[in-house]
Coordinates of C-alpha atoms in Angstrom, one line a residue:
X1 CA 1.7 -35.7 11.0
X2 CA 1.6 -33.9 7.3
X3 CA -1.7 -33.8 6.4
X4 CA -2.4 -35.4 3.2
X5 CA -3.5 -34.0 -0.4
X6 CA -7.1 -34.6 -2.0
X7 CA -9.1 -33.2 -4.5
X8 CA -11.2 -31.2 -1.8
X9 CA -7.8 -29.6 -0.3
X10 CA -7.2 -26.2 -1.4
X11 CA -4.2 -25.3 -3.3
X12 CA -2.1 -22.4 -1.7
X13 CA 1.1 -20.8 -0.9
X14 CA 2.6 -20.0 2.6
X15 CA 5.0 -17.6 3.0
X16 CA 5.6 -16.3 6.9
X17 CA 7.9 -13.6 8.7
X18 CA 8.4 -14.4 12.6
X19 CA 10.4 -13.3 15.2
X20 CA 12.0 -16.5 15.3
X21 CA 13.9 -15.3 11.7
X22 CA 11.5 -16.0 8.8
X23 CA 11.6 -13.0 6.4
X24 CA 8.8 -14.1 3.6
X25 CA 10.1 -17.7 4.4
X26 CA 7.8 -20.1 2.2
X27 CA 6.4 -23.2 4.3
X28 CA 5.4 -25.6 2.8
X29 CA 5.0 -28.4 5.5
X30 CA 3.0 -28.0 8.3
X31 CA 2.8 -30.4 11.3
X32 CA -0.6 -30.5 12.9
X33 CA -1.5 -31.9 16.0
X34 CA -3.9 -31.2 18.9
X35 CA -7.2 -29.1 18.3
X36 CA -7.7 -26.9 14.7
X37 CA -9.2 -23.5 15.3
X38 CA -11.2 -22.5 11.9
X39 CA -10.8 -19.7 9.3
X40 CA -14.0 -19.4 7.0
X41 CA -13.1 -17.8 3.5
X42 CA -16.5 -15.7 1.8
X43 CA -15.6 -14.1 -1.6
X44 CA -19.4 -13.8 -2.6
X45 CA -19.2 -10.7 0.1
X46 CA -17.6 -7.6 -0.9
X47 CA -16.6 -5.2 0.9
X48 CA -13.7 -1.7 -0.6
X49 CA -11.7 -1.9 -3.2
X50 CA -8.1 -1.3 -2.5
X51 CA -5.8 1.6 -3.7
X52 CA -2.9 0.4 -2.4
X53 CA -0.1 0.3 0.2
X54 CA 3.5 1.6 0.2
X55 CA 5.6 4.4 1.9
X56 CA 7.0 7.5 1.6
X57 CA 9.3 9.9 -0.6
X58 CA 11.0 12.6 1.7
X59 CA 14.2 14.9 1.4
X60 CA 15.6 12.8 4.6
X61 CA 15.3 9.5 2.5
X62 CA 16.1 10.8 -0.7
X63 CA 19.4 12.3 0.7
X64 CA 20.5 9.6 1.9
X65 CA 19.8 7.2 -1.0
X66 CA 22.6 9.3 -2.6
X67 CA 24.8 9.3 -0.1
X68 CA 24.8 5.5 -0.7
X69 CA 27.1 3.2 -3.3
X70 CA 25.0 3.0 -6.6
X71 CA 24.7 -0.6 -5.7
X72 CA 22.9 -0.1 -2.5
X73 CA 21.1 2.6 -3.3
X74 CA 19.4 0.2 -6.4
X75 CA 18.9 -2.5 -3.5
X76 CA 17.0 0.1 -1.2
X77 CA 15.0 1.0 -4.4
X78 CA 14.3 -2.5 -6.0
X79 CA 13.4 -3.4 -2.1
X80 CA 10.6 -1.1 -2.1
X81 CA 9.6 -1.0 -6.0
X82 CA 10.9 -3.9 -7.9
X83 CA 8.4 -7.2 -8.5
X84 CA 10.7 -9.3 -6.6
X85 CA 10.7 -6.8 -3.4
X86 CA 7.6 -5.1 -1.8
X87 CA 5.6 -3.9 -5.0
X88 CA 4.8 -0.6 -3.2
X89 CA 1.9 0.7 -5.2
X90 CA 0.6 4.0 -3.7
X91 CA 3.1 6.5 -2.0
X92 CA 3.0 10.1 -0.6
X93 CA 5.6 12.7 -0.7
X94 CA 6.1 16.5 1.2
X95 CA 5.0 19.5 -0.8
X96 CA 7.6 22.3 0.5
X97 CA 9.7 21.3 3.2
X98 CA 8.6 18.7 6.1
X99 CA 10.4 17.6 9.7
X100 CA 12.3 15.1 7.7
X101 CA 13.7 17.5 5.3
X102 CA 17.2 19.3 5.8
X103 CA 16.1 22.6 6.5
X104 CA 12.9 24.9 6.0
X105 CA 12.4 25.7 2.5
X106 CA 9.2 26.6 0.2
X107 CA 8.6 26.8 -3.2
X108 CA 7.2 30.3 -2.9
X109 CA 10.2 32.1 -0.6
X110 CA 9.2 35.9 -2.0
X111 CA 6.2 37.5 0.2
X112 CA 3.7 39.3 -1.4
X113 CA 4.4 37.5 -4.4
X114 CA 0.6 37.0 -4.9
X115 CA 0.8 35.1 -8.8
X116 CA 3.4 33.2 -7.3
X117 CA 5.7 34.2 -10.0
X118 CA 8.9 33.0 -8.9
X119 CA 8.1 29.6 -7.7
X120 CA 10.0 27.3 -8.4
X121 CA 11.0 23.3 -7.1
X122 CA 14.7 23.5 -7.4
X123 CA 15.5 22.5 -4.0
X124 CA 13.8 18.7 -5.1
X125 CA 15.8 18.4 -8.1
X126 CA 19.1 17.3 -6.4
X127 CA 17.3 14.4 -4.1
X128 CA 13.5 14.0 -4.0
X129 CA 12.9 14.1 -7.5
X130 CA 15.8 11.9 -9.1
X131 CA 14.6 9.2 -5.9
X132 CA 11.0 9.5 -7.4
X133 CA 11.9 9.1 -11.2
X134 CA 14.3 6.4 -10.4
X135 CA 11.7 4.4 -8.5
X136 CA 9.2 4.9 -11.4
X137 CA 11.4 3.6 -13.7
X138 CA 11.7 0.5 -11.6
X139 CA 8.1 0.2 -10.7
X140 CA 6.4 -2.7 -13.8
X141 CA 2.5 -1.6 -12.7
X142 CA 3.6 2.0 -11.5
X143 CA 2.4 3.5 -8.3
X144 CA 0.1 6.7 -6.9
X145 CA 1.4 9.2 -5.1
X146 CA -0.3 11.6 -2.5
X147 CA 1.6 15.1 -2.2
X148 CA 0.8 16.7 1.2
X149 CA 1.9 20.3 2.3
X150 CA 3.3 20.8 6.2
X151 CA 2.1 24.2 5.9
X152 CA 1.8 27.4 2.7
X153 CA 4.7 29.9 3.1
X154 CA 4.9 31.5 5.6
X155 CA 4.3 35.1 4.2
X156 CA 0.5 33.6 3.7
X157 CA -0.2 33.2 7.4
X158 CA -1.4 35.2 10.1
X159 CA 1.6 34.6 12.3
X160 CA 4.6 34.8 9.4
X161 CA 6.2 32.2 10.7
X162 CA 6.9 28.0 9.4
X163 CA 4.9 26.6 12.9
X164 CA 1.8 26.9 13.3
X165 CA -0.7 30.0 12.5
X166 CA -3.4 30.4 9.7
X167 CA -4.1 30.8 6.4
X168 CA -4.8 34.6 6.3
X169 CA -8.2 34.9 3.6
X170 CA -6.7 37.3 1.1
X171 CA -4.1 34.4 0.7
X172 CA -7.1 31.7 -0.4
X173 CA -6.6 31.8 -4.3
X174 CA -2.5 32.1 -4.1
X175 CA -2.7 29.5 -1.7
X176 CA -4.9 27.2 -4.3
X177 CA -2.6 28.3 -7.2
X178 CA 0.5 27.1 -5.3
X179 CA -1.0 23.4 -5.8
X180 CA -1.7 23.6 -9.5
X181 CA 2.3 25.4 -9.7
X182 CA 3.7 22.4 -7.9
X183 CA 1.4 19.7 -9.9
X184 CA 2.6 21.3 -12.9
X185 CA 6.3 21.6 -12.0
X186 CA 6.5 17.7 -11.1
X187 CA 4.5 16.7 -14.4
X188 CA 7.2 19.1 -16.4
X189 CA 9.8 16.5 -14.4
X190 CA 7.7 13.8 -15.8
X191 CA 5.9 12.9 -12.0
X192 CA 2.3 13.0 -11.9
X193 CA 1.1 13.4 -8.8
X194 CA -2.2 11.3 -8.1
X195 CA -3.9 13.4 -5.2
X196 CA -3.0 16.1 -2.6
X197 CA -4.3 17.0 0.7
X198 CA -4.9 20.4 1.8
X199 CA -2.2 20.3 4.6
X200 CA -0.3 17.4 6.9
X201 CA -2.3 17.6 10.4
X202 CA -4.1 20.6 10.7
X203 CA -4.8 20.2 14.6
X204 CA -1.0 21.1 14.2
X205 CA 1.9 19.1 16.0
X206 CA 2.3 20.8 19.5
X207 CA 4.4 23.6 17.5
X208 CA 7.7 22.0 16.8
X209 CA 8.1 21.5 13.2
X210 CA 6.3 22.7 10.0
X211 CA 2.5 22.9 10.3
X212 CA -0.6 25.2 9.5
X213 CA -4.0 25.0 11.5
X214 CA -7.5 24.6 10.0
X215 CA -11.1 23.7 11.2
X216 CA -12.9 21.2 9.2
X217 CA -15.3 24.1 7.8
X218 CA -11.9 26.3 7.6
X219 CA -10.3 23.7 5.4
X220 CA -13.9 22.3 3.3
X221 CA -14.6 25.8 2.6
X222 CA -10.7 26.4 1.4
X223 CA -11.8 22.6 -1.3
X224 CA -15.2 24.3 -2.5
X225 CA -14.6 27.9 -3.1
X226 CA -10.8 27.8 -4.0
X227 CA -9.0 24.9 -4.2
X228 CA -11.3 22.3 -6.1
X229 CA -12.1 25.5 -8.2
X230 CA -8.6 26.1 -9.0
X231 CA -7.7 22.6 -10.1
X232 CA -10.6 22.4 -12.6
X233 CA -9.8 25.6 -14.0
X234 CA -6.3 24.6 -14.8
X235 CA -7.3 21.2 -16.2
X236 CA -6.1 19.5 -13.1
X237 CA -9.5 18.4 -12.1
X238 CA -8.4 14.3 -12.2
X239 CA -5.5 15.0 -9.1
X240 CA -7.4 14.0 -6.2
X241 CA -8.3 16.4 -3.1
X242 CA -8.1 14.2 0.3
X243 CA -9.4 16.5 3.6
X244 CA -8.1 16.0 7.2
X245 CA -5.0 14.4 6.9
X246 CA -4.2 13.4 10.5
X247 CA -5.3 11.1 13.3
X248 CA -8.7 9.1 13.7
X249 CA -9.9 9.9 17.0
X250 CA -11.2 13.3 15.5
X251 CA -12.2 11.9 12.3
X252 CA -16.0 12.2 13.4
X253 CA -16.1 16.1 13.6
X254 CA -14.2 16.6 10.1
X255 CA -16.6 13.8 7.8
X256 CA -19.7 15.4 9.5
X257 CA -18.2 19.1 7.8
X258 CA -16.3 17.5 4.9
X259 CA -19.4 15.2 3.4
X260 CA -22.2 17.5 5.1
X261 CA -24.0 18.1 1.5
X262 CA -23.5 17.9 -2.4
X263 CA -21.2 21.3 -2.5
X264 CA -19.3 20.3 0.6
X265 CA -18.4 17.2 -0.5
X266 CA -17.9 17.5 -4.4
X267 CA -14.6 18.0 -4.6
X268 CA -13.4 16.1 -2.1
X269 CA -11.7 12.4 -3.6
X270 CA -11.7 11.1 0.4
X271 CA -10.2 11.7 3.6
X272 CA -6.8 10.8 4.8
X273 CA -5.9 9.6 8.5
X274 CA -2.8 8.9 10.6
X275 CA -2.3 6.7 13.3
X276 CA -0.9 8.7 16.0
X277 CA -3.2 8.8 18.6
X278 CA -2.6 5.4 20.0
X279 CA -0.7 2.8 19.6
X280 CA -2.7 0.0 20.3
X281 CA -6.3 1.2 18.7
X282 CA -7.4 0.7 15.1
X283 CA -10.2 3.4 16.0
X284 CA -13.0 0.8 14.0
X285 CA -15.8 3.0 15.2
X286 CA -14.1 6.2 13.8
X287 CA -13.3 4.2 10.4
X288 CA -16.8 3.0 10.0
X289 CA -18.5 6.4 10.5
X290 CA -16.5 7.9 7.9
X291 CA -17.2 5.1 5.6
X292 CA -21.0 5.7 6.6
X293 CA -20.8 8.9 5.9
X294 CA -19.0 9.1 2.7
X295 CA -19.2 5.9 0.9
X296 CA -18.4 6.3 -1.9
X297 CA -15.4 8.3 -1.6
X298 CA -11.6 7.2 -0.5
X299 CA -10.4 6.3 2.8
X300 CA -6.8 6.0 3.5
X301 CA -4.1 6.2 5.9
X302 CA -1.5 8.5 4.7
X303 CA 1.0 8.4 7.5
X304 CA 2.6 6.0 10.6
X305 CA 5.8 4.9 11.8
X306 CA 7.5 4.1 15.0
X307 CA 7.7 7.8 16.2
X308 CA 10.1 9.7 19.0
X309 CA 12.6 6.4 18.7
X310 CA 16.1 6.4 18.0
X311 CA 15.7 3.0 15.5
X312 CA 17.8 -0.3 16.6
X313 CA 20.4 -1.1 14.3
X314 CA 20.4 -4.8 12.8
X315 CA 18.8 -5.9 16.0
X316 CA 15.8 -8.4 14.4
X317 CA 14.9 -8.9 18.2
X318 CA 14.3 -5.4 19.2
X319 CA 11.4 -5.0 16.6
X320 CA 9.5 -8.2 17.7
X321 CA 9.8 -7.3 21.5
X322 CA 8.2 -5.1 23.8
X323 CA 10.5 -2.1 23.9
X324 CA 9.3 0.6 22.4
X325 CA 8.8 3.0 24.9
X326 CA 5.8 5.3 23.7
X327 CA 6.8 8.8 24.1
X328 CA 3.0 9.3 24.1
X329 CA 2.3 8.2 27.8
X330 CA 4.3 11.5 29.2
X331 CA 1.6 13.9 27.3
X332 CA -1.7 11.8 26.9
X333 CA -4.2 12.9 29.2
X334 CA -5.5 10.8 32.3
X335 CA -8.4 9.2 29.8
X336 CA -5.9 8.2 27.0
X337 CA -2.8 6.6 29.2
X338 CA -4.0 3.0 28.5
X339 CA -3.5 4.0 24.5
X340 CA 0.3 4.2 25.3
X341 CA 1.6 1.4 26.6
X342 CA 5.1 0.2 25.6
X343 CA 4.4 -2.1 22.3
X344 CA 6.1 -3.9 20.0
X345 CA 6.8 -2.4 16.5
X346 CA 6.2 -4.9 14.5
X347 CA 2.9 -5.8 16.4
X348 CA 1.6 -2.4 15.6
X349 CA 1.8 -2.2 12.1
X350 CA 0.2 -5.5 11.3
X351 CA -2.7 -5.0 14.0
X352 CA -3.4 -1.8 13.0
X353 CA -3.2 -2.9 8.8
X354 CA -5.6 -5.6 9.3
X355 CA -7.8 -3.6 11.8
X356 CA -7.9 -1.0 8.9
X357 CA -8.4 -3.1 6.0
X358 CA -11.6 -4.7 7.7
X359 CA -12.9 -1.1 8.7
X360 CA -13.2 0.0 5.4
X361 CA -10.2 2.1 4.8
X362 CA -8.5 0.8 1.2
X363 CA -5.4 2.3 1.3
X364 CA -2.2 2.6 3.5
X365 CA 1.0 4.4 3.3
X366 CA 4.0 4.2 5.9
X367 CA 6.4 7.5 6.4
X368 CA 10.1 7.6 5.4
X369 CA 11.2 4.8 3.2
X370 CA 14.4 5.6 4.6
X371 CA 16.5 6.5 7.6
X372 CA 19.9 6.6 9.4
X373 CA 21.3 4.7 12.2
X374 CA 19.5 8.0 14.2
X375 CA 16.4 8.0 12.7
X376 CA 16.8 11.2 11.0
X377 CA 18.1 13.1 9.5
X378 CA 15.7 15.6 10.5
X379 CA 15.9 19.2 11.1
X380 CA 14.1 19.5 14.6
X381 CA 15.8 16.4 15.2
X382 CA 12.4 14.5 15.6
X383 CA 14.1 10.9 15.5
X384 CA 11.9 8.1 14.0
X385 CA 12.2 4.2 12.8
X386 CA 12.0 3.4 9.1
X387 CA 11.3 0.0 7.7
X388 CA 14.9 0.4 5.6
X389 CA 17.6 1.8 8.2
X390 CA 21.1 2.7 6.3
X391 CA 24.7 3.6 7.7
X392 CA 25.6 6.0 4.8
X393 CA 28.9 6.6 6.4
X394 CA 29.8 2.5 5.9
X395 CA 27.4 2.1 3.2
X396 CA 25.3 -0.5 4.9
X397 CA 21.8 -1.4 4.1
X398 CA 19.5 -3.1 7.2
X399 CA 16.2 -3.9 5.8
X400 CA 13.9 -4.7 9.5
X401 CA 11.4 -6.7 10.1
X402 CA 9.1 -3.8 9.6
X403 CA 9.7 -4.0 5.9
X404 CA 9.2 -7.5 5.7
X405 CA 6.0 -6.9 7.6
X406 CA 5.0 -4.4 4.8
X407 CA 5.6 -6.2 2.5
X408 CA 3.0 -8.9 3.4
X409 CA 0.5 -6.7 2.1
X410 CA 1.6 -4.5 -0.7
X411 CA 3.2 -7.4 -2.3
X412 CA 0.1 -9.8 -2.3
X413 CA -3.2 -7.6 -1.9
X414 CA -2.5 -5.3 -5.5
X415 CA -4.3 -2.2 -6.6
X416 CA -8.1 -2.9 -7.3
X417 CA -8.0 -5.7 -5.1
X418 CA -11.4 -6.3 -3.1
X419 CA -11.4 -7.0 0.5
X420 CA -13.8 -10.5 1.2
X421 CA -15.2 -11.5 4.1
X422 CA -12.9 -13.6 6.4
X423 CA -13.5 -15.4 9.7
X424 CA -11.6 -16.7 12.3
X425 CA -13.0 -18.5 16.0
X426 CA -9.8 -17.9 17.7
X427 CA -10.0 -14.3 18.9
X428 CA -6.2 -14.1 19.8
X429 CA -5.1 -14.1 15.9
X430 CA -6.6 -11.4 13.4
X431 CA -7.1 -12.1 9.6
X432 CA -8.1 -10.2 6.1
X433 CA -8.3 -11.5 3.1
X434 CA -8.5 -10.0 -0.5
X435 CA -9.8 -11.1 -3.9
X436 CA -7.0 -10.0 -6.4
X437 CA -7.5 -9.3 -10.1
X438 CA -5.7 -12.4 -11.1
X439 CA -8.7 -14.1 -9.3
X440 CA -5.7 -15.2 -6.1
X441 CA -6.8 -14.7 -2.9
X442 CA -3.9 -13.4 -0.4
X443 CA -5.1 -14.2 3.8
X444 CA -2.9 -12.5 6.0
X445 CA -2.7 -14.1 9.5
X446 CA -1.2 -12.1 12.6
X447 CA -0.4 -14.7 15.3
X448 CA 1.2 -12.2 18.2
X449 CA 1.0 -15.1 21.0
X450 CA 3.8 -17.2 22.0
X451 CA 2.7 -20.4 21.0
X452 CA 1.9 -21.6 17.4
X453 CA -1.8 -21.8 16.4
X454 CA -3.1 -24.5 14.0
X455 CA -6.3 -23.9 11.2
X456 CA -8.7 -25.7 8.8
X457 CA -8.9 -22.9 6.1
X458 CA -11.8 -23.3 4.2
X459 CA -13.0 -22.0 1.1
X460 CA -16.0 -23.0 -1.4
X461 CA -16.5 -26.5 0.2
X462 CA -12.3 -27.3 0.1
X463 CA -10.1 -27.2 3.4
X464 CA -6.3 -27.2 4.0
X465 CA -5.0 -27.7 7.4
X466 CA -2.0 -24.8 8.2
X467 CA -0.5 -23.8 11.1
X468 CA 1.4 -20.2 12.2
X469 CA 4.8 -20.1 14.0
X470 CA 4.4 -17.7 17.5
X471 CA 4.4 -14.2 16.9
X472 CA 4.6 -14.5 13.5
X473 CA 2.7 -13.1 10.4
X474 CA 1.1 -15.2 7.1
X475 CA 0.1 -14.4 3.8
X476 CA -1.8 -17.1 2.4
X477 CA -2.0 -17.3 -1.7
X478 CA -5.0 -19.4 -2.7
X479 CA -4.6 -20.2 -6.3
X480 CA -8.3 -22.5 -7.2

């Protein structure tokens, strides 16, 4: 049976994405029968504010954007950007040259040239930059973006060389002045960048593709004697400085340093955090101590995707099922084997949003926008899934599930959102909801059983009965 309208029923919109084939599907009917678990809505209690959600600009994506028809390319873009599509509101980009570049390039390639006077950002000009400026010229609120280094020049490090290595000291102040060049060089382009970290994964990446190693005192002393000097001496003290910048199982050890007292922390914005080190933990502990520790400042993921995976090509299925090999579980160690089970993809991104969003963090940004039917392309042919997969040589689009799962949030929870308290007493589906500043309130459901689950929502003394489809994923829109 339908269950029937009165003045004590909430008023909301349904809008679901399900293996079965809904893609943002507005439901509108809902046939309840049998037991109603509960979900309890609380907007008197307050928890972050949210910065946003969205993806990421890289020379891989870019490239192939242009390699597409003008037509399709303006689909991938209005996708991502456009009030109709996903509304992406904070992004991050690749300072220098990343995996998912074409080759290994810097903006400083002269050694010794300590005053960095020929830097210079041509080698963006041709893909990365036109992909940014077109999507801020689609963008009606505009977005944030996050600029993250893969490692300094090479001539600045200890071992000369694009993997691994270290900062050498006497390179400290050309090092900070590289940042304000580049933030200077995209605002002369008409980008401003929002915030920067100090480098992408400083544990370093098992030396295969672009990286630079730092402690946590290696990398706060770098913010409060050079960098966040630097900035504020060039009247670039508003682009925010984010520290660590890679995955949450060590978060502990780098708050402790980063937030230790007043100096350490002052210039310091927040700290940044991948997902890599499992793919079935959220790390809530790790989340909350950082929030403990630094409460005031910014906590947000930077960087995730389906990694080491050749992506499946208009296969819906493949991104609901439980395929995905991870590539983790031939490295992990004894302890960590059970964080590396085979998963589904789709599964892992709205676990481990939700899981975030009620552990404090207030943003979260996915890696390339874009990708080929490879996964690349990508210099140390490091293959990956995207949420937007494109044949360039056909000119085919293939937006996956994955987007449409994106899209959940950064479409309905907007910039200066608040997360709210939300309940649930059926522990096999996970929920967060957010008080937008239109006054809406967007609940995202993730039902990842195989049978459909049935609620009383409830909210300020008014209900509404709703159910979920199996291994699907709400978000609710409560408009009173």
């Amino acid at each position: 049976m339908t269950q029937c309208k009165n003045n004590s029923e909430l008023k909301l919109e349904v809008l679901e994405t399900s293996a079965s084939g809904n893609k943002l599907t507005p439901i509108s009917e809902f046939s309840i029968e049998g037991h109603l678990s509960k979900i309890s809505i609380n907007p008197e209690k307050k928890y972050q504010t949210i910065t946003g959600f969205g993806g990421s600009f890289t020379e891989a994506s870019a490239y192939l954007l242009n390699k597409l028809s003008k037509k399709n390319r303006d689909k991938v873009l209005q996708a991502y950007f456009g009030k109709e599509g996903a509304n992406y509101s904070l992004t991050r980009t690749h300072i220098s040259s990343c995996d998912f570049s074409l080759s290994n390039y810097t903006y400083a390639p002269v050694a010794e040239d300590m005053e960095l006077e020929h830097f210079n950002i041509e080698e963006d000009k041709e893909d990365l930059v036109p992909m940014i400026k077109d999507a801020m010229s689609i963008s009606n609120e505009g977005f944030k973006i996050i600029a993250s280094p893969w490692t300094a020049p090479p001539w600045m490090k200890d071992n000369n060389h694009w993997v691994g290595g270290k900062l050498l000291p006497k390179y400290n102040d050309s090092y900070a002045l590289f940042f304000s060049k580049y933030l200077k060089a995209y605002k002369k382009e008409g980008i401003d960048i929002w915030g920067v970290t100090v480098v992408n994964e400083p544990h370093g990446n098992g030396n295969n593709w672009e990286s630079m190693h730092f402690s946590p005192k290696e990398m706060t002393d770098f913010v409060q004697y050079h960098l966040g000097p630097k900035l504020e001496k060039e009247g670039l003290e508003k682009v925010k400085i984010f520290g660590y910048d890679q995955n949450r199982d060590g978060l502990k050890e780098w708050v402790d340093e980063m937030y230790k007292d007043e100096n350490s922390s002052k210039y310091y914005a927040g700290t940044a955090i991948h997902w890599y080190e499992s793919t079935v933990d959220y790390f809530p502990k790790a989340l909350q101590y950082a929030h403990k520790k630094a409460p005031n400042k910014y906590l947000i993921q930077t960087e995730a995707c389906v990694d080491s995976e050749v992506p499946k090509w208009k296969d819906d299925a493949w991104y609901w099922s439980k395929e995905a090999t991870d590539w983790g579980w031939d490295w992990a160690p004894e302890h960590q084997k059970s964080w590396h089970p085979k998963y589904v993809p789709v599964y892992r991104y709205a676990r481990d949003i939700i899981g975030c969003l009620n552990n404090w963090v207030d943003g979260w940004v996915d890696w390339n926008m874009v990708l080929n039917k490879q996964g690349g392309p990508n210099w140390f042919k490091n293959w990956c899934v995207a949420p937007v997969i494109v044949d360039e040589e056909a000119d085919e689009v293939y937006l996956t599930p994955i987007y449409y799962t994106l899209a959940h949030f950064s479409k309905y929870i907007r910039p200066k959102a608040v997360i709210i308290e939300s309940e649930t007493n059926d522990a096999q589906v996970m929920v967060t909801a957010a008080l937008n500043p239109d006054k809406t309130i967007s609940v995202i459901l993730f039902n990842p059983t195989h049978e459909k689950k049935q609620f009383t929502i409830e909210l300020n003394n008014k209900t509404k009965n709703i159910s979920i489809g199996k291994q699907a994923i709400q978000t609710i829109i409560i408009t009173n």
